[in-house]
CSV table of C-alpha atoms in Angstrom, one decimal:
chain,number,residue,atom,x,y,z
K,28,MET,CA,0.0,0.0,0.0
K,29,ARG,CA,2.8,2.4,0.9
K,30,LEU,CA,4.7,1.6,-2.3
K,31,THR,CA,1.5,2.2,-4.4
K,32,ARG,CA,0.9,5.5,-2.7
K,33,ARG,CA,4.5,6.6,-3.4
K,34,LEU,CA,4.2,5.7,-7.0
K,35,LEU,CA,1.1,7.7,-7.4
K,36,LEU,CA,2.6,10.7,-5.7
K,37,LEU,CA,5.7,10.5,-8.0
K,38,SER,CA,3.7,10.1,-11.1
K,39,ALA,CA,1.4,13.1,-10.4
K,40,PRO,CA,4.0,15.8,-11.3
K,41,LEU,CA,5.0,13.9,-14.4
K,42,ALA,CA,1.4,13.8,-15.5
K,43,LEU,CA,0.9,17.5,-14.9
K,44,ALA,CA,4.1,18.3,-16.7
K,45,GLY,CA,2.8,16.3,-19.7
K,46,CYS,CA,-0.5,18.2,-19.6
K,47,SER,CA,1.2,21.6,-19.4
K,48,GLY,CA,3.5,20.7,-22.2
K,49,THR,CA,0.5,19.7,-24.4
K,50,ILE,CA,-1.2,23.0,-23.5
K,51,LEU,CA,1.8,25.1,-24.3
K,52,ALA,CA,2.4,23.2,-27.6
K,53,THR,CA,-1.1,24.0,-28.7
K,54,GLN,CA,-0.8,27.8,-28.1
K,55,PRO,CA,0.1,29.6,-31.3
K,56,ALA,CA,3.5,31.3,-31.2
K,57,ALA,CA,3.5,35.1,-31.5
K,58,ARG,CA,4.6,36.3,-34.9
K,59,ARG,CA,6.8,39.3,-35.7
K,60,THR,CA,5.6,41.7,-38.3
K,61,ASP,CA,7.9,43.9,-40.3
K,62,TRP,CA,6.5,47.3,-41.5
K,63,PRO,CA,8.0,49.3,-44.3
K,64,LEU,CA,9.4,52.8,-43.4
K,65,ALA,CA,9.3,54.2,-46.9
K,66,PRO,CA,6.7,56.9,-47.6
K,67,PRO,CA,6.4,57.3,-51.4
K,68,PRO,CA,7.5,60.6,-52.8
K,69,PRO,CA,4.9,62.8,-54.5
K,70,ALA,CA,4.5,62.1,-58.2
K,71,GLY,CA,5.6,64.7,-60.8
K,72,ALA,CA,9.0,66.4,-61.0
K,73,SER,CA,9.4,70.2,-61.0
K,74,GLY,CA,11.6,70.1,-64.1
K,75,MET,CA,14.3,72.3,-62.5
K,76,ALA,CA,17.2,69.7,-62.8
K,77,GLY,CA,19.9,72.3,-62.5
K,78,ARG,CA,20.6,72.3,-58.8
K,79,GLY,CA,23.9,70.3,-58.8
K,80,VAL,CA,24.8,66.8,-57.8
K,81,ILE,CA,23.6,65.9,-54.3
K,82,LEU,CA,25.4,63.5,-52.0
K,83,VAL,CA,23.2,61.9,-49.4
K,84,ARG,CA,25.3,60.6,-46.5
K,85,MET,CA,24.0,58.1,-44.0
K,86,ILE,CA,21.3,59.5,-41.7
K,87,GLU,CA,22.1,58.5,-38.2
K,88,ALA,CA,19.4,57.6,-35.7
K,89,GLY,CA,19.4,59.0,-32.1
K,90,PRO,CA,20.0,56.5,-29.3
K,91,GLN,CA,16.3,55.8,-28.6
K,92,PHE,CA,15.5,55.4,-32.3
K,93,GLN,CA,18.2,52.9,-33.5
K,94,GLY,CA,16.2,49.8,-32.8
K,95,ARG,CA,13.7,48.4,-35.2
K,96,GLY,CA,10.8,47.9,-32.8
K,97,LEU,CA,8.0,50.4,-33.2
K,98,LEU,CA,7.9,53.1,-30.5
K,99,THR,CA,4.8,54.2,-28.6
K,100,VAL,CA,4.5,57.0,-26.1
K,101,THR,CA,2.8,55.7,-22.9
K,102,ALA,CA,0.4,57.6,-20.7
K,103,ASP,CA,3.3,58.6,-18.4
K,104,GLY,CA,5.3,60.0,-21.3
K,105,SER,CA,7.9,57.1,-21.5
K,106,LEU,CA,8.6,55.2,-24.7
K,107,ARG,CA,7.6,51.6,-25.1
K,108,ARG,CA,9.3,49.5,-27.8
K,109,SER,CA,7.4,46.7,-29.4
K,110,TYR,CA,9.2,43.3,-29.8
K,111,TYR,CA,6.8,41.8,-32.3
K,112,GLN,CA,6.0,44.9,-34.4
K,113,ARG,CA,9.1,46.2,-36.1
K,114,TRP,CA,10.4,48.3,-39.0
K,115,ALA,CA,11.6,46.2,-42.0
K,116,ALA,CA,15.0,48.1,-41.8
K,117,PRO,CA,16.8,50.1,-39.2
K,118,PRO,CA,15.2,53.6,-39.1
K,119,GLY,CA,18.5,55.4,-40.0
K,120,ALA,CA,19.0,53.3,-43.1
K,121,ALA,CA,15.3,53.5,-44.1
K,122,VAL,CA,15.3,57.3,-43.7
K,123,THR,CA,18.5,57.6,-45.8
K,124,ALA,CA,16.9,55.6,-48.6
K,125,SER,CA,13.7,57.6,-48.4
K,126,LEU,CA,15.5,60.9,-48.5
K,127,THR,CA,17.5,59.8,-51.5
K,128,ASP,CA,14.3,58.7,-53.3
K,129,TRP,CA,12.5,62.0,-52.5
K,130,LEU,CA,15.4,64.2,-53.7
K,131,ARG,CA,15.6,62.2,-56.9
K,132,ALA,CA,11.8,62.3,-57.5
K,133,SER,CA,11.7,66.1,-57.0
K,134,GLY,CA,13.6,66.6,-60.3
K,135,ASP,CA,15.3,69.6,-58.9
K,136,PHE,CA,18.8,68.1,-59.0
K,137,LYS,CA,21.1,66.9,-61.8
K,138,ALA,CA,21.8,63.8,-59.8
K,139,VAL,CA,21.3,62.4,-56.3
K,140,VAL,CA,23.8,59.8,-55.1
K,141,ASN,CA,25.0,58.0,-52.0
K,142,GLU,CA,28.5,57.5,-50.7
K,143,GLY,CA,30.8,55.5,-52.9
K,144,SER,CA,29.1,56.6,-56.2
K,145,GLY,CA,32.3,58.1,-57.7
K,146,LEU,CA,30.6,61.2,-59.1
K,147,ASP,CA,31.8,64.7,-58.3
K,148,THR,CA,29.3,66.2,-55.9
K,149,ASP,CA,28.3,69.8,-55.2
K,150,VAL,CA,26.3,69.5,-52.0
K,151,ALA,CA,26.4,66.9,-49.1
K,152,VAL,CA,23.3,66.2,-47.0
K,153,GLU,CA,23.4,64.4,-43.7
K,154,GLY,CA,21.6,64.4,-40.4
K,155,THR,CA,20.1,62.7,-37.4
K,156,LEU,CA,16.7,61.2,-36.9
K,157,ASP,CA,15.8,62.1,-33.4
K,158,THR,CA,12.0,61.5,-33.2
K,159,LEU,CA,9.8,58.7,-34.7
K,160,GLU,CA,7.0,57.6,-32.5
K,161,ALA,CA,3.2,57.1,-32.1
K,162,ASP,CA,1.4,58.8,-29.3
K,163,PRO,CA,-2.1,57.3,-28.8
K,164,THR,CA,-3.0,59.7,-26.0
K,165,GLN,CA,-2.5,62.7,-28.4
K,166,HIS,CA,-3.9,60.7,-31.4
K,167,LEU,CA,-0.9,61.5,-33.5
K,168,ALA,CA,2.5,60.4,-34.7
K,169,ARG,CA,5.7,62.5,-34.7
K,170,ALA,CA,8.9,62.5,-36.8
K,171,ALA,CA,11.8,64.9,-36.5
K,172,LEU,CA,15.1,65.1,-38.4
K,173,THR,CA,18.0,67.5,-37.9
K,174,LEU,CA,19.5,68.1,-41.3
K,175,VAL,CA,22.8,69.6,-42.3
K,176,VAL,CA,23.4,70.8,-45.8
K,177,ALA,CA,27.0,71.6,-46.8
K,178,ARG,CA,28.9,72.6,-50.0
K,179,VAL,CA,31.5,70.0,-50.9
K,180,GLU,CA,35.0,71.4,-51.1
K,181,ALA,CA,38.4,69.8,-51.8
K,182,LEU,CA,39.6,70.0,-48.2
K,183,SER,CA,36.4,70.1,-46.1
K,184,ASP,CA,32.7,70.7,-46.4
K,185,VAL,CA,31.4,74.3,-46.0
K,186,PRO,CA,28.1,74.3,-44.0
K,187,LEU,CA,25.3,76.0,-45.7
K,188,VAL,CA,22.4,75.4,-43.3
K,189,GLN,CA,21.4,73.3,-40.3
K,190,ARG,CA,17.8,72.9,-39.4
K,191,ARG,CA,15.6,70.6,-37.3
K,192,LEU,CA,12.6,69.6,-39.4
K,193,THR,CA,9.5,68.3,-37.6
K,194,ALA,CA,6.1,67.0,-38.6
K,195,THR,CA,3.0,65.2,-37.2
K,196,ALA,CA,0.3,63.0,-38.6
K,197,PRO,CA,-3.1,61.9,-37.3
K,198,LEU,CA,-3.1,58.5,-35.5
K,199,THR,CA,-6.5,56.9,-36.3
K,200,GLY,CA,-6.3,53.8,-34.1
K,201,ARG,CA,-4.3,51.7,-31.7
K,202,THR,CA,-3.2,48.9,-34.0
K,203,ALA,CA,0.3,48.4,-35.3
K,204,GLN,CA,-1.0,49.1,-38.8
K,205,ALA,CA,-2.3,52.5,-37.7
K,206,ALA,CA,0.9,53.3,-35.9
K,207,ALA,CA,3.1,52.4,-38.8
K,208,ASP,CA,0.9,54.3,-41.3
K,209,ALA,CA,0.9,57.5,-39.1
K,210,GLN,CA,4.7,57.4,-38.6
K,211,ASN,CA,5.2,57.0,-42.4
K,212,ALA,CA,2.9,60.0,-42.9
K,213,ALA,CA,4.8,62.1,-40.3
K,214,LEU,CA,8.1,61.2,-42.0
K,215,ALA,CA,6.7,62.2,-45.3
K,216,GLY,CA,6.0,65.7,-43.9
K,217,VAL,CA,9.7,65.9,-42.8
K,218,LEU,CA,11.0,64.7,-46.1
K,219,ARG,CA,8.9,67.3,-48.0
K,220,GLN,CA,10.6,70.0,-45.9
K,221,ALA,CA,14.0,68.4,-46.5
K,222,VAL,CA,13.6,68.5,-50.3
K,223,SER,CA,12.5,72.2,-50.1
K,224,LEU,CA,15.5,73.1,-47.9
K,225,VAL,CA,18.1,71.4,-50.1
K,226,ALA,CA,16.6,72.9,-53.2
K,227,ARG,CA,16.7,76.4,-51.7
K,228,VAL,CA,20.4,76.3,-50.7
K,229,ALA,CA,22.0,74.1,-53.3
K,230,PRO,CA,24.0,76.0,-55.9
K,231,ARG,CA,23.3,75.4,-59.6
K,232,HIS,CA,25.5,72.8,-61.2
K,233,THR,CA,28.6,74.3,-62.7
K,234,ARG,CA,30.7,71.2,-63.7
């Protein structure tokens, strides 16, 4: 009798472990979703392709914005990073590619290149992405980019202008899709200002 009771007691945890393993195995694993950070440039070039050759250097991301997880402002003002909802590319690289695309699509410049192209360039553009977040309490998304535009010289660049460009966009829901869409829209507002700024200060092509 004692032996039987001991066997039952020993087998009970094993049975529970087997049940819990079965329960865990049937639960669907959470899936990661990658969202594009690439607002499309407006259609239609201005036809003023005489503003020189533009070099777009890598846009750096501020310390809080280097990760790929989507950022949400919580009720207490802190930032929460999502583990499962991410940008498809690191924000700095994505903004660099988008800025290049927007400058090219504007038609204002003879050429727009990235580092390593080999072309002689007239103006260099670089900067830092220091805001990219969704704020459900305010029902909006924010983006901000500090941009530096400089004339390229043989020995060193000559700064022409430095400006912090900011934009917001409505946040229409609390889903990841809504957050990604709103942040793309806010970034589009920043990129629109960036193209205008570069076109305003870039000299006409002389080579």
